[in-house]
Amino acid sequence: MKIFKFIFYIVWRCWFYGWVLFTIIPIFPVLLVVTSSDKLYPVFFKITQAWANTILFVMGFKVSLFEEEKLDDNKSYIFCPNHTSMIDIMLMLSIAKNPFVFVGKKELTKLPIFGFFYKRTCIIVDRNNSKSRTAVFDAVRKRLSNGLDVCIFPEGLVPDDESIVLNEFKKGAFRLAIEHQIPIVPISFYDCKKRFSYTFFSGSPGKLRVKIHAFIYTEGLSLKECAALKNKTFNLLYNDLISDEKLQQQRN
């Protein structure tokens, strides 16, 4: 029985990487054009959204979304999901209703093909470089002024230890939200770690539950309250994820 599981995981993971890469290659020229100008970013976003939905579908994932509060098309937001898997990016693209831009780590630019377009369209941060972190704020301001939302995984990196429910948050997302007086949108990804973690021999097709929590508004807040905003968001997500984890254990 173990040998069949072993074979399944190898085939399933290769299936994922194959779809990620080989769905990009045929439309490479189109992607070059739509990533050549900020004005064409909404077109690029729609293409990547279709790409993400395709990957989730062929991997056997079904998205289940619950919204405590509805997004307003005429307002800007900073999305803050927990980060546990490489499919977090696809899932975030899948549930979005309007174009947004990722703030992401420099390491992903090294991935073949995907990394090339990632670098052209996302706001890249080198967490070991103070100048890079400062430049991120300028880039985010520009995107927000163009009417785009921003998605930041506040943990920064996926924890190496999969027993960690939620890693410590960085302050960047919360400083930006206060500076621009725009809401933080906490988002719980409940199943990504279970379905497709970074452990190669793990995971399975199935449901990917997502909860968009009631927004945390920042009007009237000053930068002195950045730490409090960060802690409030962390505690909300942590308590929600812990509660869901306990509920799932009881059901099993």
mmCIF file of C-alpha atoms in Angstrom:
data_model
loop_
_atom_site.group_PDB
_atom_site.id
_atom_site.type_symbol
_atom_site.label_atom_id
_atom_site.label_comp_id
_atom_site.label_asym_id
_atom_site.label_seq_id
_atom_site.Cartn_x
_atom_site.Cartn_y
_atom_site.Cartn_z
ATOM 1 C CA MET A 1 0.000 0.000 0.000
ATOM 2 C CA LYS A 2 2.838 2.376 0.833
ATOM 3 C CA ILE A 3 4.363 1.916 -2.605
ATOM 4 C CA PHE A 4 1.117 3.079 -4.253
ATOM 5 C CA LYS A 5 1.031 6.196 -2.062
ATOM 6 C CA PHE A 6 4.679 6.804 -2.918
ATOM 7 C CA ILE A 7 3.929 6.579 -6.652
ATOM 8 C CA PHE A 8 0.823 8.757 -6.281
ATOM 9 C CA TYR A 9 2.743 11.569 -4.609
ATOM 10 C CA ILE A 10 5.481 11.535 -7.254
ATOM 11 C CA VAL A 11 2.986 11.621 -10.130
ATOM 12 C CA TRP A 12 0.739 14.167 -8.410
ATOM 13 C CA ARG A 13 3.559 16.590 -7.607
ATOM 14 C CA CYS A 14 5.039 16.293 -11.100
ATOM 15 C CA TRP A 15 1.543 16.868 -12.488
ATOM 16 C CA PHE A 16 1.404 20.131 -10.520
ATOM 17 C CA TYR A 17 4.806 21.429 -11.613
ATOM 18 C CA GLY A 18 4.105 20.414 -15.200
ATOM 19 C CA TRP A 19 0.842 22.370 -15.325
ATOM 20 C CA VAL A 20 2.409 25.395 -13.646
ATOM 21 C CA LEU A 21 5.202 25.612 -16.194
ATOM 22 C CA PHE A 22 3.721 24.282 -19.407
ATOM 23 C CA THR A 23 0.570 26.378 -19.244
ATOM 24 C CA ILE A 24 2.768 29.464 -19.243
ATOM 25 C CA ILE A 25 4.950 28.507 -22.216
ATOM 26 C CA PRO A 26 2.242 28.621 -24.974
ATOM 27 C CA ILE A 27 1.135 32.132 -23.965
ATOM 28 C CA PHE A 28 4.645 33.444 -23.330
ATOM 29 C CA PRO A 29 4.451 36.081 -26.125
ATOM 30 C CA VAL A 30 1.079 37.312 -24.846
ATOM 31 C CA LEU A 31 2.424 37.577 -21.306
ATOM 32 C CA LEU A 32 5.400 39.572 -22.557
ATOM 33 C CA VAL A 33 3.033 42.124 -24.076
ATOM 34 C CA VAL A 34 0.628 42.442 -21.124
ATOM 35 C CA THR A 35 3.478 42.785 -18.629
ATOM 36 C CA SER A 36 5.186 45.526 -20.621
ATOM 37 C CA SER A 37 3.021 48.329 -19.206
ATOM 38 C CA ASP A 38 1.278 49.079 -15.917
ATOM 39 C CA LYS A 39 -1.810 50.045 -17.919
ATOM 40 C CA LEU A 40 -2.117 46.453 -19.143
ATOM 41 C CA TYR A 41 -1.830 44.939 -15.671
ATOM 42 C CA PRO A 42 -5.623 44.304 -15.338
ATOM 43 C CA VAL A 43 -5.425 42.179 -18.502
ATOM 44 C CA PHE A 44 -2.455 40.272 -17.115
ATOM 45 C CA PHE A 45 -4.352 39.764 -13.860
ATOM 46 C CA LYS A 46 -7.329 38.180 -15.626
ATOM 47 C CA ILE A 47 -4.973 35.807 -17.441
ATOM 48 C CA THR A 48 -3.225 34.796 -14.204
ATOM 49 C CA GLN A 49 -6.591 34.341 -12.512
ATOM 50 C CA ALA A 50 -7.662 31.912 -15.248
ATOM 51 C CA TRP A 51 -4.281 30.183 -14.909
ATOM 52 C CA ALA A 52 -4.705 29.829 -11.136
ATOM 53 C CA ASN A 53 -8.226 28.432 -11.456
ATOM 54 C CA THR A 54 -6.981 25.930 -14.038
ATOM 55 C CA ILE A 55 -4.177 24.719 -11.733
ATOM 56 C CA LEU A 56 -6.543 24.317 -8.795
ATOM 57 C CA PHE A 57 -9.059 22.436 -10.959
ATOM 58 C CA VAL A 58 -6.613 19.949 -12.503
ATOM 59 C CA MET A 59 -5.133 19.276 -9.046
ATOM 60 C CA GLY A 60 -8.553 18.297 -7.753
ATOM 61 C CA PHE A 61 -9.010 21.281 -5.430
ATOM 62 C CA LYS A 62 -12.420 22.859 -4.874
ATOM 63 C CA VAL A 63 -12.543 26.368 -3.402
ATOM 64 C CA SER A 64 -15.127 27.112 -0.706
ATOM 65 C CA LEU A 65 -15.325 30.819 0.177
ATOM 66 C CA PHE A 66 -17.083 32.469 3.114
ATOM 67 C CA GLU A 67 -17.155 36.272 3.408
ATOM 68 C CA GLU A 68 -17.947 38.030 6.669
ATOM 69 C CA GLU A 69 -17.831 41.373 4.869
ATOM 70 C CA LYS A 70 -18.125 42.164 1.170
ATOM 71 C CA LEU A 71 -15.418 44.041 -0.711
ATOM 72 C CA ASP A 72 -16.322 47.405 -2.245
ATOM 73 C CA ASP A 73 -15.134 47.745 -5.845
ATOM 74 C CA ASN A 74 -14.505 51.451 -5.303
ATOM 75 C CA LYS A 75 -12.175 51.060 -2.319
ATOM 76 C CA SER A 76 -8.605 49.841 -1.824
ATOM 77 C CA TYR A 77 -7.572 47.078 0.556
ATOM 78 C CA ILE A 78 -4.516 45.293 1.880
ATOM 79 C CA PHE A 79 -5.137 41.547 1.954
ATOM 80 C CA CYS A 80 -3.360 39.594 4.714
ATOM 81 C CA PRO A 81 -3.711 35.800 4.397
ATOM 82 C CA ASN A 82 -1.826 33.204 6.406
ATOM 83 C CA HIS A 83 0.941 31.490 4.430
ATOM 84 C CA THR A 84 1.414 27.713 4.484
ATOM 85 C CA SER A 85 1.777 26.456 0.917
ATOM 86 C CA MET A 86 2.855 27.203 -2.631
ATOM 87 C CA ILE A 87 -0.812 27.051 -3.687
ATOM 88 C CA ASP A 88 -1.615 30.083 -1.500
ATOM 89 C CA ILE A 89 -0.837 32.286 -4.510
ATOM 90 C CA MET A 90 -3.263 30.390 -6.767
ATOM 91 C CA LEU A 91 -5.937 30.399 -4.090
ATOM 92 C CA MET A 92 -5.625 34.133 -3.509
ATOM 93 C CA LEU A 93 -5.899 34.787 -7.244
ATOM 94 C CA SER A 94 -8.921 32.503 -7.456
ATOM 95 C CA ILE A 95 -10.993 34.280 -4.801
ATOM 96 C CA ALA A 96 -10.172 37.847 -5.886
ATOM 97 C CA LYS A 97 -12.862 39.934 -7.548
ATOM 98 C CA ASN A 98 -10.630 42.846 -8.587
ATOM 99 C CA PRO A 99 -6.983 43.131 -9.668
ATOM 100 C CA PHE A 100 -4.404 43.239 -6.915
ATOM 101 C CA VAL A 101 -0.636 42.992 -6.760
ATOM 102 C CA PHE A 102 1.448 40.677 -4.589
ATOM 103 C CA VAL A 103 4.301 41.865 -2.419
ATOM 104 C CA GLY A 104 6.585 38.839 -2.507
ATOM 105 C CA LYS A 105 9.959 37.501 -1.582
ATOM 106 C CA LYS A 106 12.944 37.767 -3.905
ATOM 107 C CA GLU A 107 13.581 34.012 -3.836
ATOM 108 C CA LEU A 108 10.597 33.298 -6.130
ATOM 109 C CA THR A 109 12.215 35.260 -8.966
ATOM 110 C CA LYS A 110 14.674 32.380 -9.349
ATOM 111 C CA LEU A 111 11.968 29.922 -10.453
ATOM 112 C CA PRO A 112 12.113 29.140 -14.187
ATOM 113 C CA ILE A 113 9.584 31.029 -16.361
ATOM 114 C CA PHE A 114 7.223 31.748 -13.440
ATOM 115 C CA GLY A 115 9.927 33.788 -11.734
ATOM 116 C CA PHE A 116 10.469 35.899 -14.835
ATOM 117 C CA PHE A 117 6.872 37.163 -14.878
ATOM 118 C CA TYR A 118 6.717 37.277 -11.103
ATOM 119 C CA LYS A 119 9.548 39.802 -11.151
ATOM 120 C CA ARG A 120 7.868 41.885 -13.884
ATOM 121 C CA THR A 121 4.497 42.163 -12.165
ATOM 122 C CA CYS A 122 4.903 41.807 -8.392
ATOM 123 C CA ILE A 123 6.528 44.080 -5.845
ATOM 124 C CA ILE A 124 9.703 42.277 -4.871
ATOM 125 C CA VAL A 125 11.267 42.591 -1.446
ATOM 126 C CA ASP A 126 14.699 41.426 -0.353
ATOM 127 C CA ARG A 127 14.235 41.082 3.386
ATOM 128 C CA ASN A 128 18.008 41.191 3.930
ATOM 129 C CA ASN A 129 18.321 44.559 2.215
ATOM 130 C CA SER A 130 17.067 47.696 3.984
ATOM 131 C CA LYS A 131 17.006 49.704 0.718
ATOM 132 C CA SER A 132 14.790 47.038 -0.863
ATOM 133 C CA ARG A 133 12.347 47.196 2.039
ATOM 134 C CA THR A 134 12.163 50.990 1.690
ATOM 135 C CA ALA A 135 11.602 50.745 -2.070
ATOM 136 C CA VAL A 136 8.627 48.446 -1.438
ATOM 137 C CA PHE A 137 6.732 51.272 0.251
ATOM 138 C CA ASP A 138 7.218 53.529 -2.778
ATOM 139 C CA ALA A 139 6.104 50.765 -5.157
ATOM 140 C CA VAL A 140 2.999 50.016 -3.075
ATOM 141 C CA ARG A 141 2.049 53.691 -3.002
ATOM 142 C CA LYS A 142 2.230 53.770 -6.795
ATOM 143 C CA ARG A 143 0.056 50.673 -7.207
ATOM 144 C CA LEU A 144 -2.531 51.914 -4.737
ATOM 145 C CA SER A 145 -2.713 55.236 -6.572
ATOM 146 C CA ASN A 146 -3.450 53.236 -9.747
ATOM 147 C CA GLY A 147 -6.472 51.684 -8.055
ATOM 148 C CA LEU A 148 -4.975 48.265 -7.332
ATOM 149 C CA ASP A 149 -5.325 46.350 -4.093
ATOM 150 C CA VAL A 150 -2.255 44.825 -2.447
ATOM 151 C CA CYS A 151 -1.732 41.328 -1.034
ATOM 152 C CA ILE A 152 0.974 40.771 1.568
ATOM 153 C CA PHE A 153 1.587 37.532 3.443
ATOM 154 C CA PRO A 154 2.439 39.130 6.799
ATOM 155 C CA GLU A 155 4.407 36.096 7.992
ATOM 156 C CA GLY A 156 6.876 36.772 5.194
ATOM 157 C CA LEU A 157 7.920 33.178 4.646
ATOM 158 C CA VAL A 158 6.262 29.787 5.012
ATOM 159 C CA PRO A 159 7.510 28.336 8.331
ATOM 160 C CA ASP A 160 9.860 25.367 7.943
ATOM 161 C CA ASP A 161 8.179 23.769 10.941
ATOM 162 C CA GLU A 162 4.726 22.682 9.754
ATOM 163 C CA SER A 163 3.493 22.404 13.342
ATOM 164 C CA ILE A 164 3.504 26.223 13.546
ATOM 165 C CA VAL A 165 -0.064 27.438 13.121
ATOM 166 C CA LEU A 166 0.855 31.054 12.393
ATOM 167 C CA ASN A 167 4.305 32.593 12.311
ATOM 168 C CA GLU A 168 5.185 36.009 13.732
ATOM 169 C CA PHE A 169 3.997 38.900 11.546
ATOM 170 C CA LYS A 170 6.195 41.529 9.922
ATOM 171 C CA LYS A 171 5.019 45.117 10.314
ATOM 172 C CA GLY A 172 5.137 46.268 6.676
ATOM 173 C CA ALA A 173 1.514 45.569 5.740
ATOM 174 C CA PHE A 174 0.205 47.366 8.791
ATOM 175 C CA ARG A 175 2.391 50.402 8.360
ATOM 176 C CA LEU A 176 1.179 50.726 4.770
ATOM 177 C CA ALA A 177 -2.457 50.342 5.799
ATOM 178 C CA ILE A 178 -2.116 53.121 8.371
ATOM 179 C CA GLU A 179 -0.163 55.411 6.030
ATOM 180 C CA HIS A 180 -2.857 55.113 3.358
ATOM 181 C CA GLN A 181 -5.763 54.815 5.824
ATOM 182 C CA ILE A 182 -7.083 51.703 4.067
ATOM 183 C CA PRO A 183 -8.525 48.547 5.630
ATOM 184 C CA ILE A 184 -6.662 45.372 6.451
ATOM 185 C CA VAL A 185 -8.530 42.304 5.169
ATOM 186 C CA PRO A 186 -7.543 39.251 7.263
ATOM 187 C CA ILE A 187 -7.976 35.979 5.342
ATOM 188 C CA SER A 188 -7.848 32.430 6.707
ATOM 189 C CA PHE A 189 -6.608 29.661 4.415
ATOM 190 C CA TYR A 190 -7.604 26.582 6.400
ATOM 191 C CA ASP A 191 -6.604 23.653 4.209
ATOM 192 C CA CYS A 192 -3.573 24.605 2.084
ATOM 193 C CA LYS A 193 -1.055 23.037 4.453
ATOM 194 C CA LYS A 194 -3.056 19.817 4.602
ATOM 195 C CA ARG A 195 -3.708 19.670 0.862
ATOM 196 C CA PHE A 196 -0.335 20.789 -0.542
ATOM 197 C CA SER A 197 2.420 21.617 1.916
ATOM 198 C CA TYR A 198 6.096 21.881 1.028
ATOM 199 C CA THR A 199 6.593 18.295 2.239
ATOM 200 C CA PHE A 200 6.847 16.381 -1.041
ATOM 201 C CA PHE A 201 5.212 13.144 0.079
ATOM 202 C CA SER A 202 2.044 14.654 1.466
ATOM 203 C CA GLY A 203 -1.269 16.194 0.473
ATOM 204 C CA SER A 204 -4.408 15.200 -1.391
ATOM 205 C CA PRO A 205 -7.128 16.634 -3.630
ATOM 206 C CA GLY A 206 -10.099 18.112 -1.795
ATOM 207 C CA LYS A 207 -11.754 21.250 -0.505
ATOM 208 C CA LEU A 208 -9.852 24.497 0.101
ATOM 209 C CA ARG A 209 -11.822 26.550 2.607
ATOM 210 C CA VAL A 210 -11.264 30.299 2.743
ATOM 211 C CA LYS A 211 -12.698 32.883 5.107
ATOM 212 C CA ILE A 212 -12.547 36.618 4.450
ATOM 213 C CA HIS A 213 -12.935 38.153 7.894
ATOM 214 C CA ALA A 214 -14.587 41.439 8.760
ATOM 215 C CA PHE A 215 -12.190 44.205 7.792
ATOM 216 C CA ILE A 216 -9.965 45.995 10.278
ATOM 217 C CA TYR A 217 -10.303 49.696 9.553
ATOM 218 C CA THR A 218 -7.411 52.107 9.982
ATOM 219 C CA GLU A 219 -9.050 55.535 9.673
ATOM 220 C CA GLY A 220 -7.687 57.788 12.388
ATOM 221 C CA LEU A 221 -4.846 55.472 13.358
ATOM 222 C CA SER A 222 -1.276 56.766 13.546
ATOM 223 C CA LEU A 223 1.973 54.886 12.969
ATOM 224 C CA LYS A 224 2.368 54.678 16.750
ATOM 225 C CA GLU A 225 -0.478 52.155 16.655
ATOM 226 C CA CYS A 226 1.169 49.942 14.020
ATOM 227 C CA ALA A 227 2.189 47.270 16.541
ATOM 228 C CA ALA A 228 -1.308 47.163 18.015
ATOM 229 C CA LEU A 229 -2.819 46.761 14.529
ATOM 230 C CA LYS A 230 -0.366 43.981 13.729
ATOM 231 C CA ASN A 231 -1.156 42.157 16.984
ATOM 232 C CA LYS A 232 -4.897 42.537 16.471
ATOM 233 C CA THR A 233 -4.676 40.976 13.016
ATOM 234 C CA PHE A 234 -2.384 38.201 14.223
ATOM 235 C CA ASN A 235 -4.631 37.299 17.157
ATOM 236 C CA LEU A 236 -7.727 37.252 14.956
ATOM 237 C CA LEU A 237 -6.190 34.838 12.455
ATOM 238 C CA TYR A 238 -4.405 32.719 15.049
ATOM 239 C CA ASN A 239 -7.501 32.193 17.176
ATOM 240 C CA ASP A 240 -9.586 31.407 14.098
ATOM 241 C CA LEU A 241 -7.083 28.860 12.771
ATOM 242 C CA ILE A 242 -6.698 27.219 16.186
ATOM 243 C CA SER A 243 -10.482 26.980 16.600
ATOM 244 C CA ASP A 244 -10.841 25.387 13.172
ATOM 245 C CA GLU A 245 -8.000 22.958 13.885
ATOM 246 C CA LYS A 246 -9.676 21.806 17.097
ATOM 247 C CA LEU A 247 -13.032 21.473 15.342
ATOM 248 C CA GLN A 248 -11.530 19.313 12.592
ATOM 249 C CA GLN A 249 -9.826 17.069 15.186
ATOM 250 C CA GLN A 250 -13.148 16.573 16.976
ATOM 251 C CA ARG A 251 -14.855 15.607 13.722
ATOM 252 C CA ASN A 252 -12.114 13.095 12.958
#
